[in-house]
Amino acid sequence: MLFQTVGLCLILTVVPSLAAAPFDCNAVPIALRCQSEELAKECGYSEACNNYFNATEGKPLKVTLLYESLCPDCQEFITGDFYKAYLKFMDHVEFELVPYGNARIENGKIICQHGEKECAANKYEGCILHYMKEPLPFLACLEHQIPLRDDLDKAIQKCYNTFKPAPHVIDQVIHCANGEIGNKLQLEAAARTAQVYPDAHKHVPWLLFNNVSLADSQFFTEQFEAAICTLHNGQKPLPQCTGAGVRLGCPVDLSAEKNGYFRFSPDAKIADEPLKH
Ligand SMILES: *[C@@H]1O[C@H](CO)[C@@H](O)[C@H](O)[C@H]1NC(C)=O
Ligand SMILES: *[C@@H]1O[C@H](CO)[C@@H](O)[C@H](O)[C@H]1NC(C)=O
């Protein structure tokens, strides 16, 4: 490990500044192209990057989640990585949840993948999302409680006891879930799900970033924080995203260099003691 760390220090410090980029600009991964002004300039991406920054700067990344309430993978995601990311990034990400998933409409009636129970829970969650100002903690609570209790009403009761929403909000949600507003919201969720573009959803959970639906980016459910850090809008990395480089790399500390802790000659022996920073 020490060997690798020292190796990285050497690489970081020894490479002289070159006149031309030491890589093929055509081979720079798209996700990295706007991450350095110098890189963008060197490789001729500046105009595209400026357009991107102009269109997105200061706006939160929008993450849309297509899901259905009784699908175990959705429950696991919503109560796990998705909720963790919500707590961590809520100031920088706009979360949209669409509780419909693989349901379909037959003869004007919504048929849910996991049956009537799921239709009731989807509808209820649609009302939560519509009427609660910060619905995600309550919704994650429900998705946690529903499989534990196997009963929507008991799960709802438990989450009401935990979060104690304002009585008028509870009234609105109940009225919605028992009536036409809830149905209307489900039809809207159905249309939202059907219209994602360019790739239709093939399973749930299914993610969109800034309204773009791609089959090839669904692995991001497994790397959700990395997705947000990579895809967030704006020129500067999010403060929550800057730790990784510090942990992984060997910070260049010129005072240490001056003090002789780094050895640059090719046949330098590896220091016996850990480098001091
Ligand atoms: C981006 O916006 C700035 C300021 O509004 C403007 O000066 C610049 O021309 C815009 N760049 C592009 C590429 O649209
Ligand atoms: C997102 O995409 C849908 C179509 O899939 C469209 O109807 C909606 O207007 C888009 N939203 C935004 C904010 O562009």
PDB file of C-alpha atoms and ligand atoms in Angstrom:
ATOM      1  CA  MET A   1       0.000   0.000   0.000  1.00  0.00           C
ATOM      2  CA  LEU A   2       2.768   2.364   0.948  1.00  0.00           C
ATOM      3  CA  PHE A   3       4.502   1.556  -2.308  1.00  0.00           C
ATOM      4  CA  GLN A   4       1.429   2.530  -4.271  1.00  0.00           C
ATOM      5  CA  THR A   5       0.987   5.711  -2.295  1.00  0.00           C
ATOM      6  CA  VAL A   6       4.542   6.783  -2.951  1.00  0.00           C
ATOM      7  CA  GLY A   7       4.131   5.836  -6.611  1.00  0.00           C
ATOM      8  CA  LEU A   8       1.135   8.115  -6.901  1.00  0.00           C
ATOM      9  CA  CYS A   9       3.058  10.986  -5.340  1.00  0.00           C
ATOM     10  CA  LEU A  10       5.825  10.521  -7.870  1.00  0.00           C
ATOM     11  CA  ILE A  11       3.406  10.480 -10.773  1.00  0.00           C
ATOM     12  CA  LEU A  12       1.568  13.543  -9.564  1.00  0.00           C
ATOM     13  CA  THR A  13       4.668  15.593  -9.118  1.00  0.00           C
ATOM     14  CA  VAL A  14       7.108  14.373 -11.739  1.00  0.00           C
ATOM     15  CA  VAL A  15       5.024  14.786 -14.932  1.00  0.00           C
ATOM     16  CA  PRO A  16       6.096  18.125 -16.412  1.00  0.00           C
ATOM     17  CA  SER A  17       3.449  20.390 -17.936  1.00  0.00           C
ATOM     18  CA  LEU A  18       3.201  19.410 -21.575  1.00  0.00           C
ATOM     19  CA  ALA A  19       2.391  21.635 -24.500  1.00  0.00           C
ATOM     20  CA  ALA A  20      -0.336  19.354 -25.832  1.00  0.00           C
ATOM     21  CA  ALA A  21      -2.806  17.224 -23.884  1.00  0.00           C
ATOM     22  CA  PRO A  22      -1.179  13.868 -23.108  1.00  0.00           C
ATOM     23  CA  PHE A  23      -4.299  11.990 -24.203  1.00  0.00           C
ATOM     24  CA  ASP A  24      -6.554  11.644 -27.197  1.00  0.00           C
ATOM     25  CA  CYS A  25      -9.336  14.243 -26.879  1.00  0.00           C
ATOM     26  CA  ASN A  26     -11.721  11.980 -28.787  1.00  0.00           C
ATOM     27  CA  ALA A  27     -11.228   9.351 -26.102  1.00  0.00           C
ATOM     28  CA  VAL A  28     -12.108  11.564 -23.159  1.00  0.00           C
ATOM     29  CA  PRO A  29     -15.230  10.087 -21.533  1.00  0.00           C
ATOM     30  CA  ILE A  30     -18.240  12.350 -22.077  1.00  0.00           C
ATOM     31  CA  ALA A  31     -18.960  12.597 -18.351  1.00  0.00           C
ATOM     32  CA  LEU A  32     -15.506  14.102 -17.751  1.00  0.00           C
ATOM     33  CA  ARG A  33     -15.418  16.604 -20.597  1.00  0.00           C
ATOM     34  CA  CYS A  34     -16.804  19.641 -18.793  1.00  0.00           C
ATOM     35  CA  GLN A  35     -15.114  18.968 -15.472  1.00  0.00           C
ATOM     36  CA  SER A  36     -12.095  21.135 -16.182  1.00  0.00           C
ATOM     37  CA  GLU A  37     -12.094  24.434 -18.010  1.00  0.00           C
ATOM     38  CA  GLU A  38      -8.571  23.732 -19.216  1.00  0.00           C
ATOM     39  CA  LEU A  39      -9.499  20.306 -20.529  1.00  0.00           C
ATOM     40  CA  ALA A  40     -12.579  21.724 -22.279  1.00  0.00           C
ATOM     41  CA  LYS A  41     -10.474  24.435 -23.901  1.00  0.00           C
ATOM     42  CA  GLU A  42      -7.632  22.123 -24.867  1.00  0.00           C
ATOM     43  CA  CYS A  43      -9.988  19.655 -26.518  1.00  0.00           C
ATOM     44  CA  GLY A  44     -12.457  22.097 -28.069  1.00  0.00           C
ATOM     45  CA  TYR A  45     -15.418  21.263 -25.844  1.00  0.00           C
ATOM     46  CA  SER A  46     -15.752  24.792 -24.487  1.00  0.00           C
ATOM     47  CA  GLU A  47     -18.846  25.812 -26.424  1.00  0.00           C
ATOM     48  CA  ALA A  48     -20.786  22.662 -25.596  1.00  0.00           C
ATOM     49  CA  CYS A  49     -19.705  22.917 -21.956  1.00  0.00           C
ATOM     50  CA  ASN A  50     -20.702  26.577 -21.705  1.00  0.00           C
ATOM     51  CA  ASN A  51     -24.098  25.759 -23.162  1.00  0.00           C
ATOM     52  CA  TYR A  52     -24.441  23.001 -20.597  1.00  0.00           C
ATOM     53  CA  PHE A  53     -23.412  25.270 -17.728  1.00  0.00           C
ATOM     54  CA  ASN A  54     -25.707  28.040 -18.931  1.00  0.00           C
ATOM     55  CA  ALA A  55     -28.626  25.644 -19.092  1.00  0.00           C
ATOM     56  CA  THR A  56     -28.035  24.044 -15.703  1.00  0.00           C
ATOM     57  CA  GLU A  57     -25.942  26.296 -13.458  1.00  0.00           C
ATOM     58  CA  GLY A  58     -27.613  26.940 -10.123  1.00  0.00           C
ATOM     59  CA  LYS A  59     -30.385  24.454 -10.880  1.00  0.00           C
ATOM     60  CA  PRO A  60     -30.687  21.262  -8.897  1.00  0.00           C
ATOM     61  CA  LEU A  61     -30.100  17.951 -10.645  1.00  0.00           C
ATOM     62  CA  LYS A  62     -33.495  16.407 -11.174  1.00  0.00           C
ATOM     63  CA  VAL A  63     -33.762  12.737 -10.278  1.00  0.00           C
ATOM     64  CA  THR A  64     -36.965  10.919 -11.160  1.00  0.00           C
ATOM     65  CA  LEU A  65     -37.724   7.501  -9.730  1.00  0.00           C
ATOM     66  CA  LEU A  66     -40.311   5.243 -11.347  1.00  0.00           C
ATOM     67  CA  TYR A  67     -41.355   2.632  -8.809  1.00  0.00           C
ATOM     68  CA  GLU A  68     -44.228   0.586  -7.461  1.00  0.00           C
ATOM     69  CA  SER A  69     -45.002   0.277  -3.782  1.00  0.00           C
ATOM     70  CA  LEU A  70     -44.814  -3.511  -3.288  1.00  0.00           C
ATOM     71  CA  CYS A  71     -41.799  -4.369  -5.430  1.00  0.00           C
ATOM     72  CA  PRO A  72     -39.074  -5.581  -3.038  1.00  0.00           C
ATOM     73  CA  ASP A  73     -36.225  -3.964  -5.006  1.00  0.00           C
ATOM     74  CA  CYS A  74     -38.069  -0.637  -4.901  1.00  0.00           C
ATOM     75  CA  GLN A  75     -38.620  -0.952  -1.163  1.00  0.00           C
ATOM     76  CA  GLU A  76     -34.969  -1.740  -0.635  1.00  0.00           C
ATOM     77  CA  PHE A  77     -33.810   1.178  -2.796  1.00  0.00           C
ATOM     78  CA  ILE A  78     -36.234   3.752  -1.373  1.00  0.00           C
ATOM     79  CA  THR A  79     -35.471   2.876   2.254  1.00  0.00           C
ATOM     80  CA  GLY A  80     -31.735   2.447   1.580  1.00  0.00           C
ATOM     81  CA  ASP A  81     -29.462   4.232  -0.881  1.00  0.00           C
ATOM     82  CA  PHE A  82     -32.167   6.501  -2.242  1.00  0.00           C
ATOM     83  CA  TYR A  83     -33.148   7.759   1.188  1.00  0.00           C
ATOM     84  CA  LYS A  84     -29.523   8.163   2.267  1.00  0.00           C
ATOM     85  CA  ALA A  85     -28.867  10.230  -0.843  1.00  0.00           C
ATOM     86  CA  TYR A  86     -31.988  12.287  -0.156  1.00  0.00           C
ATOM     87  CA  LEU A  87     -30.691  13.160   3.315  1.00  0.00           C
ATOM     88  CA  LYS A  88     -27.263  13.984   1.953  1.00  0.00           C
ATOM     89  CA  PHE A  89     -28.135  15.857  -1.245  1.00  0.00           C
ATOM     90  CA  MET A  90     -31.593  17.332  -0.703  1.00  0.00           C
ATOM     91  CA  ASP A  91     -30.280  20.889  -1.161  1.00  0.00           C
ATOM     92  CA  HIS A  92     -28.824  20.055  -4.582  1.00  0.00           C
ATOM     93  CA  VAL A  93     -31.181  17.484  -6.015  1.00  0.00           C
ATOM     94  CA  GLU A  94     -34.852  17.684  -6.881  1.00  0.00           C
ATOM     95  CA  PHE A  95     -36.430  14.299  -6.278  1.00  0.00           C
ATOM     96  CA  GLU A  96     -39.530  13.216  -8.153  1.00  0.00           C
ATOM     97  CA  LEU A  97     -41.213   9.923  -7.326  1.00  0.00           C
ATOM     98  CA  VAL A  98     -43.769   8.298  -9.600  1.00  0.00           C
ATOM     99  CA  PRO A  99     -45.696   5.506  -7.835  1.00  0.00           C
ATOM    100  CA  TYR A 100     -46.995   3.419 -10.711  1.00  0.00           C
ATOM    101  CA  GLY A 101     -44.214   1.215 -12.087  1.00  0.00           C
ATOM    102  CA  ASN A 102     -45.307  -1.836 -14.060  1.00  0.00           C
ATOM    103  CA  ALA A 103     -49.019  -1.261 -13.583  1.00  0.00           C
ATOM    104  CA  ARG A 104     -51.126  -1.065 -16.747  1.00  0.00           C
ATOM    105  CA  ILE A 105     -54.562   0.069 -17.767  1.00  0.00           C
ATOM    106  CA  GLU A 106     -57.067  -2.480 -19.087  1.00  0.00           C
ATOM    107  CA  ASN A 107     -60.595  -1.439 -20.024  1.00  0.00           C
ATOM    108  CA  GLY A 108     -60.163   1.788 -18.115  1.00  0.00           C
ATOM    109  CA  LYS A 109     -59.055   0.000 -14.925  1.00  0.00           C
ATOM    110  CA  ILE A 110     -55.556   0.073 -13.424  1.00  0.00           C
ATOM    111  CA  ILE A 111     -54.079  -3.418 -12.957  1.00  0.00           C
ATOM    112  CA  CYS A 112     -51.028  -3.523 -10.650  1.00  0.00           C
ATOM    113  CA  GLN A 113     -48.191  -6.022 -10.832  1.00  0.00           C
ATOM    114  CA  HIS A 114     -48.680  -7.077  -7.208  1.00  0.00           C
ATOM    115  CA  GLY A 115     -52.474  -6.904  -7.248  1.00  0.00           C
ATOM    116  CA  GLU A 116     -55.117  -4.764  -5.592  1.00  0.00           C
ATOM    117  CA  LYS A 117     -53.054  -4.193  -2.471  1.00  0.00           C
ATOM    118  CA  GLU A 118     -50.373  -2.564  -4.533  1.00  0.00           C
ATOM    119  CA  CYS A 119     -52.880  -0.388  -6.379  1.00  0.00           C
ATOM    120  CA  ALA A 120     -54.167   0.875  -3.015  1.00  0.00           C
ATOM    121  CA  ALA A 121     -50.640   1.564  -1.759  1.00  0.00           C
ATOM    122  CA  ASN A 122     -49.575   3.269  -5.018  1.00  0.00           C
ATOM    123  CA  LYS A 123     -52.644   5.475  -4.837  1.00  0.00           C
ATOM    124  CA  TYR A 124     -52.036   6.286  -1.186  1.00  0.00           C
ATOM    125  CA  GLU A 125     -48.401   7.157  -1.845  1.00  0.00           C
ATOM    126  CA  GLY A 126     -49.446   9.323  -4.777  1.00  0.00           C
ATOM    127  CA  CYS A 127     -51.561  11.323  -2.317  1.00  0.00           C
ATOM    128  CA  ILE A 128     -48.680  11.556   0.173  1.00  0.00           C
ATOM    129  CA  LEU A 129     -46.410  12.852  -2.586  1.00  0.00           C
ATOM    130  CA  HIS A 130     -49.047  15.359  -3.661  1.00  0.00           C
ATOM    131  CA  TYR A 131     -50.026  16.796  -0.275  1.00  0.00           C
ATOM    132  CA  MET A 132     -46.969  16.554   1.966  1.00  0.00           C
ATOM    133  CA  LYS A 133     -44.366  19.283   1.638  1.00  0.00           C
ATOM    134  CA  GLU A 134     -41.433  16.962   2.409  1.00  0.00           C
ATOM    135  CA  PRO A 135     -42.968  13.583   1.637  1.00  0.00           C
ATOM    136  CA  LEU A 136     -39.851  11.444   1.403  1.00  0.00           C
ATOM    137  CA  PRO A 137     -39.277  10.534   5.056  1.00  0.00           C
ATOM    138  CA  PHE A 138     -42.925   9.515   5.406  1.00  0.00           C
ATOM    139  CA  LEU A 139     -42.810   7.611   2.154  1.00  0.00           C
ATOM    140  CA  ALA A 140     -39.610   5.786   3.109  1.00  0.00           C
ATOM    141  CA  CYS A 141     -41.290   4.938   6.425  1.00  0.00           C
ATOM    142  CA  LEU A 142     -44.247   3.449   4.561  1.00  0.00           C
ATOM    143  CA  GLU A 143     -42.028   1.455   2.222  1.00  0.00           C
ATOM    144  CA  HIS A 144     -40.220   0.126   5.285  1.00  0.00           C
ATOM    145  CA  GLN A 145     -43.393  -0.713   7.213  1.00  0.00           C
ATOM    146  CA  ILE A 146     -45.540  -2.191   4.447  1.00  0.00           C
ATOM    147  CA  PRO A 147     -43.522  -5.429   4.079  1.00  0.00           C
ATOM    148  CA  LEU A 148     -43.016  -5.703   7.864  1.00  0.00           C
ATOM    149  CA  ARG A 149     -46.729  -5.516   8.613  1.00  0.00           C
ATOM    150  CA  ASP A 150     -48.158  -6.815   5.361  1.00  0.00           C
ATOM    151  CA  ASP A 151     -50.990  -4.353   5.908  1.00  0.00           C
ATOM    152  CA  LEU A 152     -51.256  -0.869   4.429  1.00  0.00           C
ATOM    153  CA  ASP A 153     -53.468   0.563   7.193  1.00  0.00           C
ATOM    154  CA  LYS A 154     -51.168  -0.628   9.968  1.00  0.00           C
ATOM    155  CA  ALA A 155     -48.146   0.704   8.118  1.00  0.00           C
ATOM    156  CA  ILE A 156     -49.853   4.073   7.655  1.00  0.00           C
ATOM    157  CA  GLN A 157     -50.781   4.203  11.342  1.00  0.00           C
ATOM    158  CA  LYS A 158     -47.220   3.442  12.371  1.00  0.00           C
ATOM    159  CA  CYS A 159     -45.826   6.210  10.142  1.00  0.00           C
ATOM    160  CA  TYR A 160     -48.440   8.709  11.335  1.00  0.00           C
ATOM    161  CA  ASN A 161     -47.369   7.937  14.906  1.00  0.00           C
ATOM    162  CA  THR A 162     -43.728   8.448  13.970  1.00  0.00           C
ATOM    163  CA  PHE A 163     -44.071  11.663  11.956  1.00  0.00           C
ATOM    164  CA  LYS A 164     -47.258  13.201  13.364  1.00  0.00           C
ATOM    165  CA  PRO A 165     -48.181  15.204  10.241  1.00  0.00           C
ATOM    166  CA  ALA A 166     -50.528  18.190  10.666  1.00  0.00           C
ATOM    167  CA  PRO A 167     -54.182  17.061  11.006  1.00  0.00           C
ATOM    168  CA  HIS A 168     -55.321  18.995   7.937  1.00  0.00           C
ATOM    169  CA  VAL A 169     -52.662  17.235   5.838  1.00  0.00           C
ATOM    170  CA  ILE A 170     -53.845  13.854   7.115  1.00  0.00           C
ATOM    171  CA  ASP A 171     -57.412  14.802   6.170  1.00  0.00           C
ATOM    172  CA  GLN A 172     -56.349  15.825   2.675  1.00  0.00           C
ATOM    173  CA  VAL A 173     -54.407  12.599   2.156  1.00  0.00           C
ATOM    174  CA  ILE A 174     -57.266  10.398   3.375  1.00  0.00           C
ATOM    175  CA  HIS A 175     -59.794  12.254   1.257  1.00  0.00           C
ATOM    176  CA  CYS A 176     -57.474  11.902  -1.742  1.00  0.00           C
ATOM    177  CA  ALA A 177     -56.733   8.211  -1.198  1.00  0.00           C
ATOM    178  CA  ASN A 178     -60.407   7.298  -0.805  1.00  0.00           C
ATOM    179  CA  GLY A 179     -61.626   9.223  -3.782  1.00  0.00           C
ATOM    180  CA  GLU A 180     -61.296  10.639  -7.229  1.00  0.00           C
ATOM    181  CA  ILE A 181     -58.256  12.842  -6.629  1.00  0.00           C
ATOM    182  CA  GLY A 182     -56.189   9.741  -5.879  1.00  0.00           C
ATOM    183  CA  ASN A 183     -57.456   8.098  -9.086  1.00  0.00           C
ATOM    184  CA  LYS A 184     -56.622  11.172 -11.095  1.00  0.00           C
ATOM    185  CA  LEU A 185     -53.091  11.240  -9.621  1.00  0.00           C
ATOM    186  CA  GLN A 186     -52.674   7.563 -10.554  1.00  0.00           C
ATOM    187  CA  LEU A 187     -53.676   8.296 -14.151  1.00  0.00           C
ATOM    188  CA  GLU A 188     -51.141  11.124 -14.204  1.00  0.00           C
ATOM    189  CA  ALA A 189     -48.485   8.756 -12.826  1.00  0.00           C
ATOM    190  CA  ALA A 190     -49.437   6.267 -15.566  1.00  0.00           C
ATOM    191  CA  ALA A 191     -48.978   8.929 -18.251  1.00  0.00           C
ATOM    192  CA  ARG A 192     -45.702  10.164 -16.729  1.00  0.00           C
ATOM    193  CA  THR A 193     -44.384   6.590 -16.729  1.00  0.00           C
ATOM    194  CA  ALA A 194     -45.536   5.889 -20.281  1.00  0.00           C
ATOM    195  CA  GLN A 195     -43.960   9.069 -21.663  1.00  0.00           C
ATOM    196  CA  VAL A 196     -40.391   8.799 -20.348  1.00  0.00           C
ATOM    197  CA  TYR A 197     -37.952   9.363 -23.183  1.00  0.00           C
ATOM    198  CA  PRO A 198     -35.965   8.080 -25.040  1.00  0.00           C
ATOM    199  CA  ASP A 199     -36.010   4.620 -23.421  1.00  0.00           C
ATOM    200  CA  ALA A 200     -39.239   3.218 -21.984  1.00  0.00           C
ATOM    201  CA  HIS A 201     -38.825   1.672 -18.527  1.00  0.00           C
ATOM    202  CA  LYS A 202     -38.077  -2.036 -18.593  1.00  0.00           C
ATOM    203  CA  HIS A 203     -38.238  -2.717 -14.860  1.00  0.00           C
ATOM    204  CA  VAL A 204     -38.480  -0.895 -11.553  1.00  0.00           C
ATOM    205  CA  PRO A 205     -36.845   0.859  -9.816  1.00  0.00           C
ATOM    206  CA  TRP A 206     -36.046   3.026 -12.855  1.00  0.00           C
ATOM    207  CA  LEU A 207     -34.125   6.313 -12.756  1.00  0.00           C
ATOM    208  CA  LEU A 208     -34.176   9.434 -14.917  1.00  0.00           C
ATOM    209  CA  PHE A 209     -31.601  12.213 -14.619  1.00  0.00           C
ATOM    210  CA  ASN A 210     -32.715  15.674 -15.731  1.00  0.00           C
ATOM    211  CA  ASN A 211     -35.681  13.956 -17.365  1.00  0.00           C
ATOM    212  CA  VAL A 212     -33.559  11.636 -19.527  1.00  0.00           C
ATOM    213  CA  SER A 213     -34.549   7.971 -19.415  1.00  0.00           C
ATOM    214  CA  LEU A 214     -31.794   5.566 -20.470  1.00  0.00           C
ATOM    215  CA  ALA A 215     -31.641   1.801 -20.093  1.00  0.00           C
ATOM    216  CA  ASP A 216     -27.857   2.011 -19.937  1.00  0.00           C
ATOM    217  CA  SER A 217     -27.800   4.243 -16.864  1.00  0.00           C
ATOM    218  CA  GLN A 218     -29.929   2.009 -14.655  1.00  0.00           C
ATOM    219  CA  PHE A 219     -26.844   0.510 -13.005  1.00  0.00           C
ATOM    220  CA  PHE A 220     -26.761   3.843 -11.172  1.00  0.00           C
ATOM    221  CA  THR A 221     -29.276   2.421  -8.689  1.00  0.00           C
ATOM    222  CA  GLU A 222     -26.250   0.465  -7.420  1.00  0.00           C
ATOM    223  CA  GLN A 223     -24.037   3.583  -7.358  1.00  0.00           C
ATOM    224  CA  PHE A 224     -26.541   6.241  -6.567  1.00  0.00           C
ATOM    225  CA  GLU A 225     -24.308   8.709  -4.748  1.00  0.00           C
ATOM    226  CA  ALA A 226     -21.650   8.403  -7.432  1.00  0.00           C
ATOM    227  CA  ALA A 227     -24.354   9.108 -10.023  1.00  0.00           C
ATOM    228  CA  ILE A 228     -25.375  12.320  -8.272  1.00  0.00           C
ATOM    229  CA  CYS A 229     -21.772  13.421  -7.857  1.00  0.00           C
ATOM    230  CA  THR A 230     -21.018  12.732 -11.528  1.00  0.00           C
ATOM    231  CA  LEU A 231     -24.186  14.126 -13.055  1.00  0.00           C
ATOM    232  CA  HIS A 232     -24.931  17.125 -10.828  1.00  0.00           C
ATOM    233  CA  ASN A 233     -25.239  20.476 -12.562  1.00  0.00           C
ATOM    234  CA  GLY A 234     -22.699  23.218 -12.277  1.00  0.00           C
ATOM    235  CA  GLN A 235     -19.025  23.867 -12.579  1.00  0.00           C
ATOM    236  CA  LYS A 236     -17.924  23.037  -9.055  1.00  0.00           C
ATOM    237  CA  PRO A 237     -18.210  19.620  -7.476  1.00  0.00           C
ATOM    238  CA  LEU A 238     -20.805  19.338  -4.734  1.00  0.00           C
ATOM    239  CA  PRO A 239     -19.230  19.732  -1.286  1.00  0.00           C
ATOM    240  CA  GLN A 240     -20.490  16.230  -0.413  1.00  0.00           C
ATOM    241  CA  CYS A 241     -18.532  14.859  -3.374  1.00  0.00           C
ATOM    242  CA  THR A 242     -15.081  16.245  -2.750  1.00  0.00           C
ATOM    243  CA  GLY A 243     -13.959  13.809  -0.044  1.00  0.00           C
ATOM    244  CA  ALA A 244     -13.195  10.805  -2.225  1.00  0.00           C
ATOM    245  CA  GLY A 245     -10.134  12.258  -3.959  1.00  0.00           C
ATOM    246  CA  VAL A 246      -8.622  13.305  -0.660  1.00  0.00           C
ATOM    247  CA  ARG A 247      -9.103   9.844   0.788  1.00  0.00           C
ATOM    248  CA  LEU A 248      -7.895   7.955  -2.266  1.00  0.00           C
ATOM    249  CA  GLY A 249      -4.989  10.084  -3.331  1.00  0.00           C
ATOM    250  CA  CYS A 250      -1.830  11.378  -1.836  1.00  0.00           C
ATOM    251  CA  PRO A 251      -2.209  15.126  -1.458  1.00  0.00           C
ATOM    252  CA  VAL A 252       0.720  17.040  -2.854  1.00  0.00           C
ATOM    253  CA  ASP A 253       2.258  18.854   0.062  1.00  0.00           C
ATOM    254  CA  LEU A 254       5.074  21.086  -1.053  1.00  0.00           C
ATOM    255  CA  SER A 255       6.300  21.729   2.477  1.00  0.00           C
ATOM    256  CA  ALA A 256       6.828  17.988   2.814  1.00  0.00           C
ATOM    257  CA  GLU A 257       8.727  18.009  -0.478  1.00  0.00           C
ATOM    258  CA  LYS A 258      10.947  20.798   0.786  1.00  0.00           C
ATOM    259  CA  ASN A 259      11.525  18.912   3.989  1.00  0.00           C
ATOM    260  CA  GLY A 260      12.781  15.923   2.055  1.00  0.00           C
ATOM    261  CA  TYR A 261       9.950  13.488   2.682  1.00  0.00           C
ATOM    262  CA  PHE A 262       9.501  12.797  -1.023  1.00  0.00           C
ATOM    263  CA  ARG A 263      12.278  11.185  -3.056  1.00  0.00           C
ATOM    264  CA  PHE A 264      12.144  11.711  -6.769  1.00  0.00           C
ATOM    265  CA  SER A 265      15.068   9.837  -8.235  1.00  0.00           C
ATOM    266  CA  PRO A 266      13.975   6.716 -10.153  1.00  0.00           C
ATOM    267  CA  ASP A 267      15.967   4.397  -7.922  1.00  0.00           C
ATOM    268  CA  ALA A 268      14.682   5.990  -4.738  1.00  0.00           C
ATOM    269  CA  LYS A 269      14.105   3.521  -1.980  1.00  0.00           C
ATOM    270  CA  ILE A 270      10.697   3.412  -0.435  1.00  0.00           C
ATOM    271  CA  ALA A 271      10.757   5.237   2.864  1.00  0.00           C
ATOM    272  CA  ASP A 272      10.487   2.958   5.861  1.00  0.00           C
ATOM    273  CA  GLU A 273       8.350   5.409   7.707  1.00  0.00           C
ATOM    274  CA  PRO A 274       4.938   6.571   6.512  1.00  0.00           C
ATOM    275  CA  LEU A 275       5.077   9.861   4.677  1.00  0.00           C
ATOM    276  CA  LYS A 276       4.194  12.823   6.845  1.00  0.00           C
ATOM    277  CA  HIS A 277       1.657  15.256   5.512  1.00  0.00           C
TER     278      HIS A 277
HETATM  279  C1  LIG B   1     -23.786  31.909 -21.120  1.00  0.00           C
HETATM  280  O1  LIG B   1     -24.325  32.962 -20.376  1.00  0.00           O
HETATM  281  C2  LIG B   1     -23.448  34.076 -20.262  1.00  0.00           C
HETATM  282  C3  LIG B   1     -24.057  35.060 -19.294  1.00  0.00           C
HETATM  283  O2  LIG B   1     -25.445  35.085 -19.377  1.00  0.00           O
HETATM  284  C4  LIG B   1     -23.233  34.665 -21.652  1.00  0.00           C
HETATM  285  O3  LIG B   1     -22.344  35.746 -21.574  1.00  0.00           O
HETATM  286  C5  LIG B   1     -22.650  33.603 -22.542  1.00  0.00           C
HETATM  287  O4  LIG B   1     -22.560  34.075 -23.856  1.00  0.00           O
HETATM  288  C6  LIG B   1     -23.524  32.367 -22.532  1.00  0.00           C
HETATM  289  N1  LIG B   1     -22.806  31.339 -23.257  1.00  0.00           N
HETATM  290  C7  LIG B   1     -23.411  30.552 -24.121  1.00  0.00           C
HETATM  291  C8  LIG B   1     -22.516  29.551 -24.774  1.00  0.00           C
HETATM  292  O5  LIG B   1     -24.583  30.618 -24.361  1.00  0.00           O
HETATM  293  C1  LIG B   2     -40.055  15.581 -18.896  1.00  0.00           C
HETATM  294  O1  LIG B   2     -40.406  14.701 -19.934  1.00  0.00           O
HETATM  295  C2  LIG B   2     -41.804  14.549 -20.155  1.00  0.00           C
HETATM  296  C3  LIG B   2     -41.981  13.553 -21.271  1.00  0.00           C
HETATM  297  O2  LIG B   2     -41.355  12.347 -20.970  1.00  0.00           O
HETATM  298  C4  LIG B   2     -42.414  15.880 -20.523  1.00  0.00           C
HETATM  299  O3  LIG B   2     -43.783  15.730 -20.666  1.00  0.00           O
HETATM  300  C5  LIG B   2     -42.116  16.890 -19.421  1.00  0.00           C
HETATM  301  O4  LIG B   2     -42.584  18.164 -19.816  1.00  0.00           O
HETATM  302  C6  LIG B   2     -40.618  16.956 -19.190  1.00  0.00           C
HETATM  303  N1  LIG B   2     -40.365  17.827 -18.058  1.00  0.00           N
HETATM  304  C7  LIG B   2     -39.515  18.852 -18.142  1.00  0.00           C
HETATM  305  C8  LIG B   2     -39.340  19.649 -16.902  1.00  0.00           C
HETATM  306  O5  LIG B   2     -38.905  19.110 -19.155  1.00  0.00           O
END
